[in-house]
mmCIF file of C-alpha atoms in Angstrom:
data_model
loop_
_atom_site.group_PDB
_atom_site.id
_atom_site.type_symbol
_atom_site.label_atom_id
_atom_site.label_comp_id
_atom_site.label_asym_id
_atom_site.label_seq_id
_atom_site.Cartn_x
_atom_site.Cartn_y
_atom_site.Cartn_z
ATOM 1 C CA GLY A 1 -5.579 -24.586 -0.586
ATOM 2 C CA LEU A 2 -6.510 -22.020 -3.203
ATOM 3 C CA ASP A 3 -9.898 -23.608 -3.994
ATOM 4 C CA TYR A 4 -10.814 -23.650 -0.302
ATOM 5 C CA ALA A 5 -9.851 -19.980 -0.014
ATOM 6 C CA LYS A 6 -12.018 -19.098 -3.031
ATOM 7 C CA ASP A 7 -14.998 -20.948 -1.526
ATOM 8 C CA GLN A 8 -14.532 -19.200 1.814
ATOM 9 C CA PHE A 9 -14.236 -15.822 0.111
ATOM 10 C CA SER A 10 -17.429 -16.477 -1.849
ATOM 11 C CA MET A 11 -19.316 -17.539 1.298
ATOM 12 C CA GLY A 12 -17.996 -14.447 3.038
ATOM 13 C CA ASN A 13 -19.444 -12.252 0.318
ATOM 14 C CA GLU A 14 -22.802 -14.013 0.586
ATOM 15 C CA ALA A 15 -22.903 -13.569 4.366
ATOM 16 C CA ASN A 16 -21.915 -9.933 3.950
ATOM 17 C CA MET A 17 -24.786 -9.315 1.512
ATOM 18 C CA GLN A 18 -27.173 -10.808 4.078
ATOM 19 C CA GLY A 19 -25.859 -8.508 6.801
ATOM 20 C CA ASP A 20 -24.289 -11.322 8.813
ATOM 21 C CA TYR A 21 -20.955 -9.568 9.289
ATOM 22 C CA GLU A 22 -19.597 -11.892 11.962
ATOM 23 C CA THR A 23 -20.047 -14.935 9.733
ATOM 24 C CA ALA A 24 -18.620 -12.981 6.799
ATOM 25 C CA LEU A 25 -15.566 -12.069 8.865
ATOM 26 C CA ASN A 26 -14.979 -15.699 9.848
ATOM 27 C CA HIS A 27 -15.107 -16.798 6.203
ATOM 28 C CA PHE A 28 -12.743 -14.022 5.112
ATOM 29 C CA LEU A 29 -10.316 -14.964 7.892
ATOM 30 C CA GLU A 30 -10.402 -18.571 6.686
ATOM 31 C CA ALA A 31 -9.580 -17.374 3.164
ATOM 32 C CA GLU A 32 -6.849 -14.940 4.221
ATOM 33 C CA PRO A 33 -3.890 -17.380 4.669
ATOM 34 C CA ASN A 34 -4.139 -18.460 1.019
ATOM 35 C CA THR A 35 -5.280 -15.156 -0.450
ATOM 36 C CA GLU A 36 -3.340 -11.953 -1.073
ATOM 37 C CA GLY A 37 -4.376 -8.673 -2.562
ATOM 38 C CA LEU A 38 -6.825 -5.817 -2.562
ATOM 39 C CA ALA A 39 -10.112 -7.724 -2.372
ATOM 40 C CA ILE A 40 -9.454 -9.871 0.710
ATOM 41 C CA ASN A 41 -8.075 -6.988 2.742
ATOM 42 C CA TYR A 42 -10.815 -4.593 1.634
ATOM 43 C CA ASN A 43 -13.497 -7.103 2.634
ATOM 44 C CA LEU A 44 -11.794 -7.815 5.961
ATOM 45 C CA GLY A 45 -11.611 -4.080 6.604
ATOM 46 C CA ASN A 46 -15.314 -3.676 5.867
ATOM 47 C CA ALA A 47 -16.306 -6.643 8.049
ATOM 48 C CA TYR A 48 -14.252 -5.413 11.000
ATOM 49 C CA PHE A 49 -15.684 -1.912 10.551
ATOM 50 C CA LYS A 50 -19.281 -3.209 10.589
ATOM 51 C CA LEU A 51 -18.470 -5.051 13.829
ATOM 52 C CA GLY A 52 -17.005 -1.920 15.409
ATOM 53 C CA GLN A 53 -13.434 -3.224 15.512
ATOM 54 C CA ILE A 54 -11.782 -0.064 14.218
ATOM 55 C CA PRO A 55 -8.032 -0.833 14.677
ATOM 56 C CA GLU A 56 -8.452 -4.119 12.783
ATOM 57 C CA SER A 57 -10.457 -2.281 10.117
ATOM 58 C CA VAL A 58 -7.764 0.387 9.675
ATOM 59 C CA LEU A 59 -5.068 -2.303 9.496
ATOM 60 C CA HIS A 60 -6.724 -4.122 6.616
ATOM 61 C CA TYR A 61 -7.663 -0.958 4.714
ATOM 62 C CA GLU A 62 -3.988 0.051 4.909
ATOM 63 C CA ARG A 63 -2.972 -3.407 3.682
ATOM 64 C CA ALA A 64 -5.454 -3.087 0.803
ATOM 65 C CA LEU A 65 -3.874 0.218 -0.201
ATOM 66 C CA ARG A 66 -0.502 -1.490 -0.578
ATOM 67 C CA PHE A 67 -1.990 -3.296 -3.581
ATOM 68 C CA ASP A 68 -3.847 -0.269 -4.966
ATOM 69 C CA PRO A 69 -2.759 2.989 -3.305
ATOM 70 C CA ALA A 70 -5.036 5.088 -5.526
ATOM 71 C CA ASN A 71 -8.221 3.062 -4.866
ATOM 72 C CA GLU A 72 -10.914 5.611 -3.997
ATOM 73 C CA ASP A 73 -13.252 3.133 -2.257
ATOM 74 C CA VAL A 74 -10.539 2.007 0.157
ATOM 75 C CA GLN A 75 -9.369 5.575 0.735
ATOM 76 C CA TYR A 76 -12.925 6.699 1.509
ATOM 77 C CA ASN A 77 -13.647 3.840 3.926
ATOM 78 C CA LEU A 78 -10.286 4.360 5.606
ATOM 79 C CA SER A 79 -11.033 8.043 6.100
ATOM 80 C CA ILE A 80 -14.316 7.147 7.825
ATOM 81 C CA ALA A 81 -12.540 4.628 10.068
ATOM 82 C CA ASN A 82 -9.837 7.175 10.912
ATOM 83 C CA ASP A 83 -12.521 9.660 11.964
ATOM 84 C CA LEU A 84 -13.511 7.196 14.703
ATOM 85 C CA ILE A 85 -10.104 6.796 16.337
ATOM 86 C CA VAL A 86 -8.982 8.933 19.263
ATOM 87 C CA ASP A 87 -5.845 10.526 17.799
ATOM 88 C CA LYS A 88 -6.364 13.434 15.414
ATOM 89 C CA ILE A 89 -2.840 13.980 14.139
ATOM 90 C CA GLU A 90 -2.067 17.021 12.045
ATOM 91 C CA VAL A 91 -0.572 15.753 8.804
ATOM 92 C CA LEU A 92 2.445 17.552 7.376
ATOM 93 C CA PRO A 93 1.190 19.609 4.413
ATOM 94 C CA LYS A 94 1.811 18.334 0.880
ATOM 95 C CA SER A 95 1.851 20.288 -2.365
ATOM 96 C CA LYS A 96 -0.551 19.538 -5.209
ATOM 97 C CA PHE A 97 2.388 18.156 -7.166
ATOM 98 C CA GLN A 98 3.302 15.749 -4.315
ATOM 99 C CA ILE A 99 -0.293 14.514 -4.167
ATOM 100 C CA TRP A 100 -0.457 14.108 -7.961
ATOM 101 C CA TRP A 101 2.924 12.370 -8.106
ATOM 102 C CA ARG A 102 1.968 9.883 -5.382
ATOM 103 C CA THR A 103 -1.284 9.050 -7.192
ATOM 104 C CA PHE A 104 0.503 8.641 -10.545
ATOM 105 C CA ARG A 105 3.448 6.767 -9.041
ATOM 106 C CA TYR A 106 1.290 4.004 -7.570
ATOM 107 C CA SER A 107 -1.634 4.145 -10.004
ATOM 108 C CA LEU A 108 -0.787 0.919 -11.870
ATOM 109 C CA GLY A 109 0.930 -0.996 -9.083
ATOM 110 C CA PRO A 110 4.071 -3.086 -9.705
ATOM 111 C CA ASP A 111 2.235 -5.545 -11.972
ATOM 112 C CA GLY A 112 0.743 -2.806 -14.143
ATOM 113 C CA TRP A 113 4.047 -0.976 -14.527
ATOM 114 C CA ALA A 114 5.791 -4.278 -15.327
ATOM 115 C CA LYS A 115 3.295 -4.982 -18.142
ATOM 116 C CA LEU A 116 3.858 -1.473 -19.470
ATOM 117 C CA CYS A 117 7.616 -2.145 -19.409
ATOM 118 C CA ILE A 118 7.116 -5.204 -21.607
ATOM 119 C CA ALA A 119 4.937 -3.240 -24.051
ATOM 120 C CA LEU A 120 7.444 -0.390 -24.243
ATOM 121 C CA ALA A 121 10.366 -2.798 -24.721
ATOM 122 C CA LEU A 122 8.602 -4.517 -27.624
ATOM 123 C CA SER A 123 7.651 -1.163 -29.159
ATOM 124 C CA SER A 124 11.220 0.115 -28.900
ATOM 125 C CA VAL A 125 12.622 -3.025 -30.543
ATOM 126 C CA LEU A 126 10.116 -2.804 -33.400
ATOM 127 C CA LEU A 127 10.858 0.881 -33.997
ATOM 128 C CA PHE A 128 14.612 0.269 -34.002
ATOM 129 C CA LEU A 129 14.062 -2.550 -36.514
ATOM 130 C CA VAL A 130 12.135 -0.100 -38.681
ATOM 131 C CA TYR A 131 15.087 2.293 -38.432
ATOM 132 C CA TYR A 132 17.562 -0.459 -39.331
ATOM 133 C CA PHE A 133 15.730 -1.984 -42.306
ATOM 134 C CA SER A 134 13.838 0.935 -43.834
ATOM 135 C CA HIS A 135 15.184 2.694 -46.931
ATOM 136 C CA SER A 136 13.144 5.840 -46.371
ATOM 137 C CA THR A 137 14.923 8.667 -44.555
ATOM 138 C CA ASN A 138 11.734 9.919 -42.904
ATOM 139 C CA VAL A 139 10.726 6.442 -41.766
ATOM 140 C CA ARG A 140 14.232 5.776 -40.444
ATOM 141 C CA ARG A 141 14.122 9.064 -38.542
ATOM 142 C CA LEU A 142 10.723 8.154 -37.108
ATOM 143 C CA GLY A 143 11.966 4.694 -36.140
ATOM 144 C CA PHE A 144 15.093 6.016 -34.437
ATOM 145 C CA PHE A 145 13.472 8.784 -32.392
ATOM 146 C CA GLY A 146 10.409 6.670 -31.637
ATOM 147 C CA GLY A 147 12.602 3.817 -30.417
ATOM 148 C CA PHE A 148 14.731 6.213 -28.372
ATOM 149 C CA LEU A 149 11.667 7.765 -26.683
ATOM 150 C CA GLY A 150 10.262 4.293 -26.057
ATOM 151 C CA PHE A 151 13.528 3.322 -24.364
ATOM 152 C CA VAL A 152 13.411 6.460 -22.171
ATOM 153 C CA PHE A 153 9.829 5.726 -21.132
ATOM 154 C CA LEU A 154 10.832 2.103 -20.526
ATOM 155 C CA ILE A 155 13.414 3.246 -17.974
ATOM 156 C CA LEU A 156 10.810 5.498 -16.303
ATOM 157 C CA ALA A 157 8.229 2.694 -16.180
ATOM 158 C CA TYR A 158 10.790 0.288 -14.751
ATOM 159 C CA THR A 159 11.706 2.824 -12.055
ATOM 160 C CA LEU A 160 8.029 3.237 -11.165
ATOM 161 C CA ALA A 161 7.556 -0.547 -11.077
ATOM 162 C CA VAL A 162 10.436 -0.892 -8.602
ATOM 163 C CA SER A 163 9.062 1.994 -6.549
ATOM 164 C CA ALA A 164 5.584 0.438 -6.408
ATOM 165 C CA GLU A 165 7.084 -2.944 -5.482
ATOM 166 C CA ASN A 166 9.074 -1.337 -2.652
ATOM 167 C CA TYR A 167 5.936 0.409 -1.409
ATOM 168 C CA ARG A 168 4.036 -2.884 -1.331
ATOM 169 C CA TYR A 169 6.667 -5.068 0.303
ATOM 170 C CA ALA A 170 9.561 -2.971 1.625
ATOM 171 C CA GLU A 171 8.152 0.201 3.178
ATOM 172 C CA LYS A 172 6.969 -0.602 6.692
ATOM 173 C CA SER A 173 4.139 0.890 8.673
ATOM 174 C CA ALA A 174 2.007 -0.348 11.556
ATOM 175 C CA ILE A 175 -1.263 0.230 13.381
ATOM 176 C CA ILE A 176 -1.449 0.759 17.148
ATOM 177 C CA PHE A 177 -3.494 -2.035 18.742
ATOM 178 C CA THR A 178 -3.310 -1.064 22.418
ATOM 179 C CA ASP A 179 -5.926 1.357 23.776
ATOM 180 C CA LYS A 180 -3.247 3.771 25.012
ATOM 181 C CA VAL A 181 0.492 3.661 24.297
ATOM 182 C CA ASP A 182 3.256 5.786 25.821
ATOM 183 C CA VAL A 183 5.764 6.439 23.056
ATOM 184 C CA LYS A 184 9.278 6.402 24.530
ATOM 185 C CA SER A 185 12.356 8.536 23.877
ATOM 186 C CA GLU A 186 14.572 5.418 23.825
ATOM 187 C CA PRO A 187 14.062 1.675 23.159
ATOM 188 C CA ARG A 188 13.554 0.726 26.818
ATOM 189 C CA GLY A 189 10.635 0.758 29.214
ATOM 190 C CA GLY A 190 12.163 3.154 31.735
ATOM 191 C CA SER A 191 12.850 5.958 29.261
ATOM 192 C CA VAL A 192 10.954 9.249 29.070
ATOM 193 C CA ASN A 193 7.468 9.341 27.538
ATOM 194 C CA VAL A 194 7.516 11.728 24.563
ATOM 195 C CA PHE A 195 3.852 11.489 23.502
ATOM 196 C CA VAL A 196 0.820 9.203 23.687
ATOM 197 C CA LEU A 197 -0.955 7.270 20.927
ATOM 198 C CA HIS A 198 -4.207 5.314 20.895
ATOM 199 C CA ALA A 199 -5.609 2.264 19.104
ATOM 200 C CA GLY A 200 -6.095 2.622 15.372
ATOM 201 C CA THR A 201 -3.376 5.208 14.734
ATOM 202 C CA LYS A 202 -0.963 4.535 11.872
ATOM 203 C CA VAL A 203 2.790 4.896 12.389
ATOM 204 C CA ASP A 204 5.681 4.537 9.962
ATOM 205 C CA ILE A 205 8.484 2.187 11.010
ATOM 206 C CA LEU A 206 11.908 3.858 10.855
ATOM 207 C CA SER A 207 14.055 1.169 12.469
ATOM 208 C CA GLN A 208 14.006 -1.766 14.877
ATOM 209 C CA GLU A 209 16.156 -2.466 17.893
ATOM 210 C CA GLY A 210 15.424 -5.795 19.542
ATOM 211 C CA GLU A 211 11.750 -5.825 20.506
ATOM 212 C CA TRP A 212 11.325 -2.074 19.995
ATOM 213 C CA TYR A 213 10.320 -0.122 16.888
ATOM 214 C CA GLU A 214 11.335 3.453 16.188
ATOM 215 C CA VAL A 215 8.240 5.098 14.686
ATOM 216 C CA GLU A 216 7.129 8.352 13.133
ATOM 217 C CA ILE A 217 3.576 9.715 12.991
ATOM 218 C CA ALA A 218 2.054 11.920 10.293
ATOM 219 C CA SER A 219 2.990 15.128 12.124
ATOM 220 C CA GLY A 220 6.689 14.169 12.013
ATOM 221 C CA ALA A 221 7.013 13.307 15.740
ATOM 222 C CA GLN A 222 9.197 10.270 16.471
ATOM 223 C CA GLY A 223 9.711 7.816 19.318
ATOM 224 C CA TRP A 224 9.956 4.146 20.313
ATOM 225 C CA ILE A 225 7.134 1.603 20.776
ATOM 226 C CA TYR A 226 7.312 -1.954 22.109
ATOM 227 C CA GLN A 227 6.465 -4.543 19.461
ATOM 228 C CA ASP A 228 3.411 -5.954 21.294
ATOM 229 C CA GLU A 229 1.662 -2.581 21.091
ATOM 230 C CA LEU A 230 1.258 -2.637 17.295
ATOM 231 C CA ARG A 231 0.713 -4.799 14.235
ATOM 232 C CA LEU A 232 2.628 -4.375 11.011
ATOM 233 C CA VAL A 233 0.729 -3.399 7.864
#
């Protein structure tokens, strides 16, 4: 249950502080089935990294980022782990605006944006009430335009909340777990090999056909991988 998971997580932290990473990992794995979020995945990623299990480490850092995409500690540790994998894929360039927008878009997460939605909704209602009941022209004007702007920002915050929720639970990616994988041109074993990937590399899932996933890597290259070769983030 939840109490057991909390105890295991606590014991994992204690073992981690003592440098006993294998014991820490076992405790975190015991806590994982009843725990969700940034902390459990970040700690699992760190434990796997200390034990030299890089694909597992990358997997859990990526899972941690689903809960807090802008977290600098996770991003930094993930970058170190990625430096240790075989594939060095050239990432498609992004503009400064794209980088800023991604950071802003996921900065609060779905829960944070949802709370902001509630605050904006209450503010808009109060301002419209001021507009409705006030006898002062200036106050009524302030109430109307303030309520209108609050409603506009409410729509924006709601859109960002949905976007962050989709990123956490709908957008699919995976980590290669086989030492060397031949990425196929079609979803069948006898098709042409289009490129090769190695353990620890992240791929985005585009579609699924039976036991095959159509994937895309950071450079934009696409192909098909058998489901046993990867683990979903």
